[in-house]
Amino acid sequence: MAKIIVTTSGKGGVGKTTTSASFSTGLAARGKKVAVIDFDVGLRNLDLIMGCERRVVFDFVNVLQGEANLRQALIRDKTYENLSILAASQTRDKDALTLEGVEKVLNDLVAEGFEYIICDSPAGIEKGAHHAMYFADEALIVTNPEVSSVRDSDRVLGLLQAKTRNAEKGIKVKEHLVLTRYNPERVERGEMLSVKDVQDILAIPLLGVIPESPTVLTSSNSGVPVIADAMSAAGQAYTDLVSRFLGEDKPHRFMHVEKKGFFNKLFGG
């Protein structure tokens, strides 16, 4: 049975789209048939991060308004044939989305045999975010280790349990915490919240800690999800995250300051 998963957070710029791109790519790498939808109508960034911006002919709104069918609008990933992207429109606004239209697109994706449908939510808690989360079975709550980001994520958790289809049926949306831009050195200096601080506030299971890394920006600019960079800490962290999501027991990494060996200390490494 298909799972609909929203990647969400109240605050902008925390790494939702980066997470959606790497999460969907990681699932596809494990043989799952995956579709990822950009709900950020009017802005559109998912296609850039996934390196398919020049291949967008029809978008999400075109499908909703009957100007194209789903198969015309889906873009197949260049690396994984079992991964498809549905881009957002840059020329419309979020009023183009309706719950009825979104439901039809999701049902059509299920009928096409997609096992996982990732809904990349826009920032905030307004209409676009509501449409992205309304049909979700599970949610990736993406947050940075800072008070404002965590507070906004807490607000989103309330909406997930009150304003979704599952909530209306008395079914809980399964929540997963994804903590991005984490820097244990800054945590030790008291400049960031710790993993435990964030967990204590949000009280949801930790799925992954993504370390602060310039590789994330470099990968985004080159149109390749950072999970594809197996040598980078961020890429490894996203790979671990996907494994945990699929039920594997993977210890969390990148949460503590690495202790330097004798020779590193001696030579300033």
Short mmCIF file of N, CA and C in Angstrom, two decimals, residues 137-226:
data_model
loop_
_atom_site.label_atom_id
_atom_site.label_comp_id
_atom_site.label_asym_id
_atom_site.label_seq_id
_atom_site.Cartn_x
_atom_site.Cartn_y
_atom_site.Cartn_z
N ASP A 137 0.17 10.28 5.57
CA ASP A 137 0.17 9.17 6.53
C ASP A 137 1.30 9.36 7.54
N GLU A 138 2.40 9.95 7.07
CA GLU A 138 3.57 10.16 7.92
C GLU A 138 4.14 11.55 7.61
N ALA A 139 4.95 12.05 8.52
CA ALA A 139 5.52 13.39 8.35
C ALA A 139 6.97 13.41 8.79
N LEU A 140 7.81 14.03 7.97
CA LEU A 140 9.18 14.35 8.38
C LEU A 140 9.17 15.79 8.85
N ILE A 141 9.40 16.00 10.14
CA ILE A 141 9.43 17.34 10.71
C ILE A 141 10.87 17.81 10.67
N VAL A 142 11.16 18.75 9.78
CA VAL A 142 12.53 19.22 9.58
C VAL A 142 12.74 20.50 10.39
N THR A 143 13.75 20.49 11.22
CA THR A 143 14.00 21.66 12.06
C THR A 143 15.49 21.87 12.26
N ASN A 144 15.87 23.12 12.49
CA ASN A 144 17.23 23.46 12.88
C ASN A 144 17.31 23.52 14.40
N PRO A 145 18.50 23.38 14.97
CA PRO A 145 18.64 23.42 16.43
C PRO A 145 18.65 24.85 16.98
N GLU A 146 17.58 25.58 16.69
CA GLU A 146 17.43 26.94 17.21
C GLU A 146 16.00 27.12 17.69
N VAL A 147 15.81 27.99 18.65
CA VAL A 147 14.52 28.09 19.35
C VAL A 147 13.38 28.43 18.40
N SER A 148 13.56 29.39 17.49
CA SER A 148 12.47 29.81 16.63
C SER A 148 12.03 28.68 15.69
N SER A 149 13.01 27.94 15.17
CA SER A 149 12.70 26.83 14.27
C SER A 149 11.94 25.72 15.00
N VAL A 150 12.40 25.39 16.20
CA VAL A 150 11.76 24.33 16.98
C VAL A 150 10.35 24.75 17.39
N ARG A 151 10.19 26.01 17.78
CA ARG A 151 8.87 26.50 18.17
C ARG A 151 7.89 26.40 17.00
N ASP A 152 8.33 26.79 15.80
CA ASP A 152 7.46 26.71 14.62
C ASP A 152 7.13 25.26 14.29
N SER A 153 8.10 24.36 14.48
CA SER A 153 7.84 22.94 14.23
C SER A 153 6.81 22.39 15.21
N ASP A 154 6.84 22.87 16.44
CA ASP A 154 5.86 22.45 17.43
C ASP A 154 4.45 22.85 17.00
N ARG A 155 4.35 24.02 16.41
CA ARG A 155 3.04 24.47 15.89
C ARG A 155 2.56 23.55 14.77
N VAL A 156 3.47 23.15 13.91
CA VAL A 156 3.12 22.25 12.80
C VAL A 156 2.65 20.89 13.32
N LEU A 157 3.30 20.40 14.38
CA LEU A 157 2.87 19.13 14.97
C LEU A 157 1.41 19.20 15.42
N GLY A 158 1.02 20.34 15.97
CA GLY A 158 -0.37 20.50 16.37
C GLY A 158 -1.32 20.44 15.18
N LEU A 159 -0.92 21.04 14.08
CA LEU A 159 -1.76 21.01 12.88
C LEU A 159 -1.86 19.61 12.30
N LEU A 160 -0.76 18.86 12.31
CA LEU A 160 -0.78 17.49 11.79
C LEU A 160 -1.78 16.62 12.54
N GLN A 161 -1.93 16.87 13.81
CA GLN A 161 -2.83 16.04 14.62
C GLN A 161 -4.24 16.63 14.74
N ALA A 162 -4.46 17.77 14.06
CA ALA A 162 -5.79 18.38 14.15
C ALA A 162 -6.41 18.72 12.79
N LYS A 163 -5.57 18.97 11.78
CA LYS A 163 -6.09 19.50 10.52
C LYS A 163 -5.79 18.61 9.32
N THR A 164 -5.64 17.31 9.53
CA THR A 164 -5.37 16.38 8.43
C THR A 164 -6.51 15.38 8.29
N ARG A 165 -6.52 14.69 7.17
CA ARG A 165 -7.57 13.68 6.95
C ARG A 165 -7.49 12.58 8.00
N ASN A 166 -6.28 12.16 8.32
CA ASN A 166 -6.12 11.13 9.36
C ASN A 166 -6.69 11.60 10.69
N ALA A 167 -6.41 12.87 11.04
CA ALA A 167 -6.91 13.40 12.30
C ALA A 167 -8.43 13.37 12.33
N GLU A 168 -9.04 13.69 11.21
CA GLU A 168 -10.50 13.68 11.13
C GLU A 168 -11.07 12.27 11.32
N LYS A 169 -10.24 11.28 11.00
CA LYS A 169 -10.66 9.88 11.17
C LYS A 169 -10.22 9.30 12.51
N GLY A 170 -9.55 10.14 13.32
CA GLY A 170 -9.07 9.66 14.61
C GLY A 170 -7.80 8.83 14.51
N ILE A 171 -7.06 8.99 13.40
CA ILE A 171 -5.82 8.24 13.18
C ILE A 171 -4.64 9.21 13.31
N LYS A 172 -3.62 8.80 14.02
CA LYS A 172 -2.46 9.66 14.23
C LYS A 172 -1.52 9.63 13.02
N VAL A 173 -1.09 10.79 12.58
CA VAL A 173 -0.04 10.88 11.56
C VAL A 173 1.28 10.52 12.24
N LYS A 174 2.00 9.58 11.66
CA LYS A 174 3.27 9.16 12.26
C LYS A 174 4.34 10.22 11.99
N GLU A 175 4.98 10.70 13.06
CA GLU A 175 5.91 11.82 12.94
C GLU A 175 7.36 11.36 13.14
N HIS A 176 8.25 11.98 12.38
CA HIS A 176 9.68 11.69 12.46
C HIS A 176 10.43 13.02 12.54
N LEU A 177 11.38 13.13 13.44
CA LEU A 177 12.19 14.33 13.58
C LEU A 177 13.45 14.24 12.73
N VAL A 178 13.66 15.26 11.91
CA VAL A 178 14.89 15.39 11.13
C VAL A 178 15.55 16.70 11.56
N LEU A 179 16.69 16.59 12.22
CA LEU A 179 17.39 17.76 12.74
C LEU A 179 18.53 18.11 11.79
N THR A 180 18.44 19.27 11.16
CA THR A 180 19.40 19.66 10.13
C THR A 180 20.35 20.75 10.63
N ARG A 181 21.47 20.91 9.90
CA ARG A 181 22.48 21.93 10.20
C ARG A 181 22.98 21.83 11.63
N TYR A 182 23.24 20.62 12.05
CA TYR A 182 23.66 20.38 13.43
C TYR A 182 25.17 20.47 13.54
N ASN A 183 25.64 21.20 14.53
CA ASN A 183 27.08 21.38 14.74
C ASN A 183 27.40 21.14 16.21
N PRO A 184 27.93 19.96 16.55
CA PRO A 184 28.17 19.64 17.96
C PRO A 184 29.15 20.58 18.66
N GLU A 185 30.10 21.17 17.91
CA GLU A 185 31.02 22.13 18.52
C GLU A 185 30.25 23.35 19.02
N ARG A 186 29.31 23.82 18.21
CA ARG A 186 28.51 24.99 18.60
C ARG A 186 27.56 24.64 19.74
N VAL A 187 27.10 23.39 19.77
CA VAL A 187 26.26 22.95 20.89
C VAL A 187 27.06 23.02 22.18
N GLU A 188 28.31 22.53 22.13
CA GLU A 188 29.16 22.56 23.34
C GLU A 188 29.43 23.99 23.81
N ARG A 189 29.46 24.95 22.87
CA ARG A 189 29.69 26.35 23.24
C ARG A 189 28.39 27.05 23.66
N GLY A 190 27.28 26.32 23.62
CA GLY A 190 26.00 26.90 24.01
C GLY A 190 25.35 27.77 22.96
N GLU A 191 25.80 27.64 21.71
CA GLU A 191 25.27 28.47 20.62
C GLU A 191 24.10 27.80 19.90
N MET A 192 23.88 26.54 20.16
CA MET A 192 22.81 25.77 19.51
C MET A 192 22.14 24.89 20.54
N LEU A 193 20.89 24.54 20.27
CA LEU A 193 20.22 23.54 21.08
C LEU A 193 20.83 22.17 20.80
N SER A 194 20.87 21.33 21.80
CA SER A 194 21.35 19.96 21.60
C SER A 194 20.23 19.08 21.06
N VAL A 195 20.59 17.90 20.59
CA VAL A 195 19.58 16.94 20.13
C VAL A 195 18.57 16.68 21.24
N LYS A 196 19.07 16.48 22.46
CA LYS A 196 18.17 16.21 23.59
C LYS A 196 17.23 17.38 23.86
N ASP A 197 17.75 18.60 23.75
CA ASP A 197 16.89 19.79 23.93
C ASP A 197 15.71 19.76 22.96
N VAL A 198 16.03 19.50 21.69
CA VAL A 198 14.99 19.50 20.64
C VAL A 198 13.99 18.37 20.87
N GLN A 199 14.50 17.20 21.22
CA GLN A 199 13.62 16.06 21.49
C GLN A 199 12.72 16.32 22.70
N ASP A 200 13.28 16.97 23.71
CA ASP A 200 12.48 17.27 24.91
C ASP A 200 11.32 18.21 24.57
N ILE A 201 11.56 19.15 23.66
CA ILE A 201 10.52 20.12 23.30
C ILE A 201 9.47 19.49 22.38
N LEU A 202 9.91 18.78 21.35
CA LEU A 202 8.99 18.27 20.34
C LEU A 202 8.41 16.89 20.69
N ALA A 203 9.17 16.11 21.44
CA ALA A 203 8.69 14.79 21.91
C ALA A 203 8.22 13.87 20.79
N ILE A 204 9.02 13.82 19.71
CA ILE A 204 8.76 12.87 18.63
C ILE A 204 10.05 12.10 18.33
N PRO A 205 9.94 10.90 17.76
CA PRO A 205 11.13 10.06 17.53
C PRO A 205 12.11 10.70 16.56
N LEU A 206 13.38 10.58 16.88
CA LEU A 206 14.45 11.12 16.04
C LEU A 206 14.75 10.16 14.89
N LEU A 207 14.62 10.67 13.66
CA LEU A 207 14.92 9.85 12.49
C LEU A 207 16.34 10.10 11.98
N GLY A 208 16.78 11.34 12.06
CA GLY A 208 18.12 11.62 11.56
C GLY A 208 18.65 12.96 12.00
N VAL A 209 19.98 13.04 12.16
CA VAL A 209 20.67 14.29 12.45
C VAL A 209 21.60 14.56 11.27
N ILE A 210 21.35 15.69 10.60
CA ILE A 210 22.14 16.03 9.42
C ILE A 210 23.13 17.11 9.82
N PRO A 211 24.44 16.83 9.73
CA PRO A 211 25.43 17.82 10.19
C PRO A 211 25.49 19.04 9.28
N GLU A 212 25.85 20.16 9.89
CA GLU A 212 26.10 21.38 9.13
C GLU A 212 27.26 21.11 8.18
N SER A 213 27.06 21.38 6.88
CA SER A 213 28.09 21.01 5.92
C SER A 213 27.99 21.87 4.66
N PRO A 214 29.12 22.39 4.16
CA PRO A 214 29.09 23.15 2.90
C PRO A 214 28.71 22.26 1.72
N THR A 215 28.83 20.95 1.87
CA THR A 215 28.48 20.03 0.80
C THR A 215 27.01 20.13 0.42
N VAL A 216 26.16 20.46 1.38
CA VAL A 216 24.72 20.59 1.10
C VAL A 216 24.49 21.67 0.06
N LEU A 217 25.09 22.83 0.25
CA LEU A 217 24.94 23.93 -0.70
C LEU A 217 25.58 23.60 -2.04
N THR A 218 26.76 23.02 -2.00
CA THR A 218 27.45 22.65 -3.24
C THR A 218 26.62 21.67 -4.06
N SER A 219 26.06 20.68 -3.40
CA SER A 219 25.25 19.69 -4.09
C SER A 219 23.98 20.31 -4.68
N SER A 220 23.33 21.17 -3.90
CA SER A 220 22.12 21.83 -4.37
C SER A 220 22.40 22.68 -5.61
N ASN A 221 23.50 23.40 -5.58
CA ASN A 221 23.85 24.26 -6.71
C ASN A 221 24.19 23.46 -7.96
N SER A 222 24.65 22.23 -7.78
CA SER A 222 25.01 21.40 -8.94
C SER A 222 23.86 20.50 -9.39
N GLY A 223 22.73 20.59 -8.70
CA GLY A 223 21.56 19.81 -9.12
C GLY A 223 21.64 18.34 -8.80
N VAL A 224 22.35 18.00 -7.74
CA VAL A 224 22.49 16.61 -7.32
C VAL A 224 22.15 16.52 -5.83
N PRO A 225 21.14 15.73 -5.43
CA PRO A 225 20.83 15.61 -4.00
C PRO A 225 22.06 15.18 -3.21
N VAL A 226 22.25 15.77 -2.04
CA VAL A 226 23.49 15.55 -1.28
C VAL A 226 23.66 14.09 -0.88
#
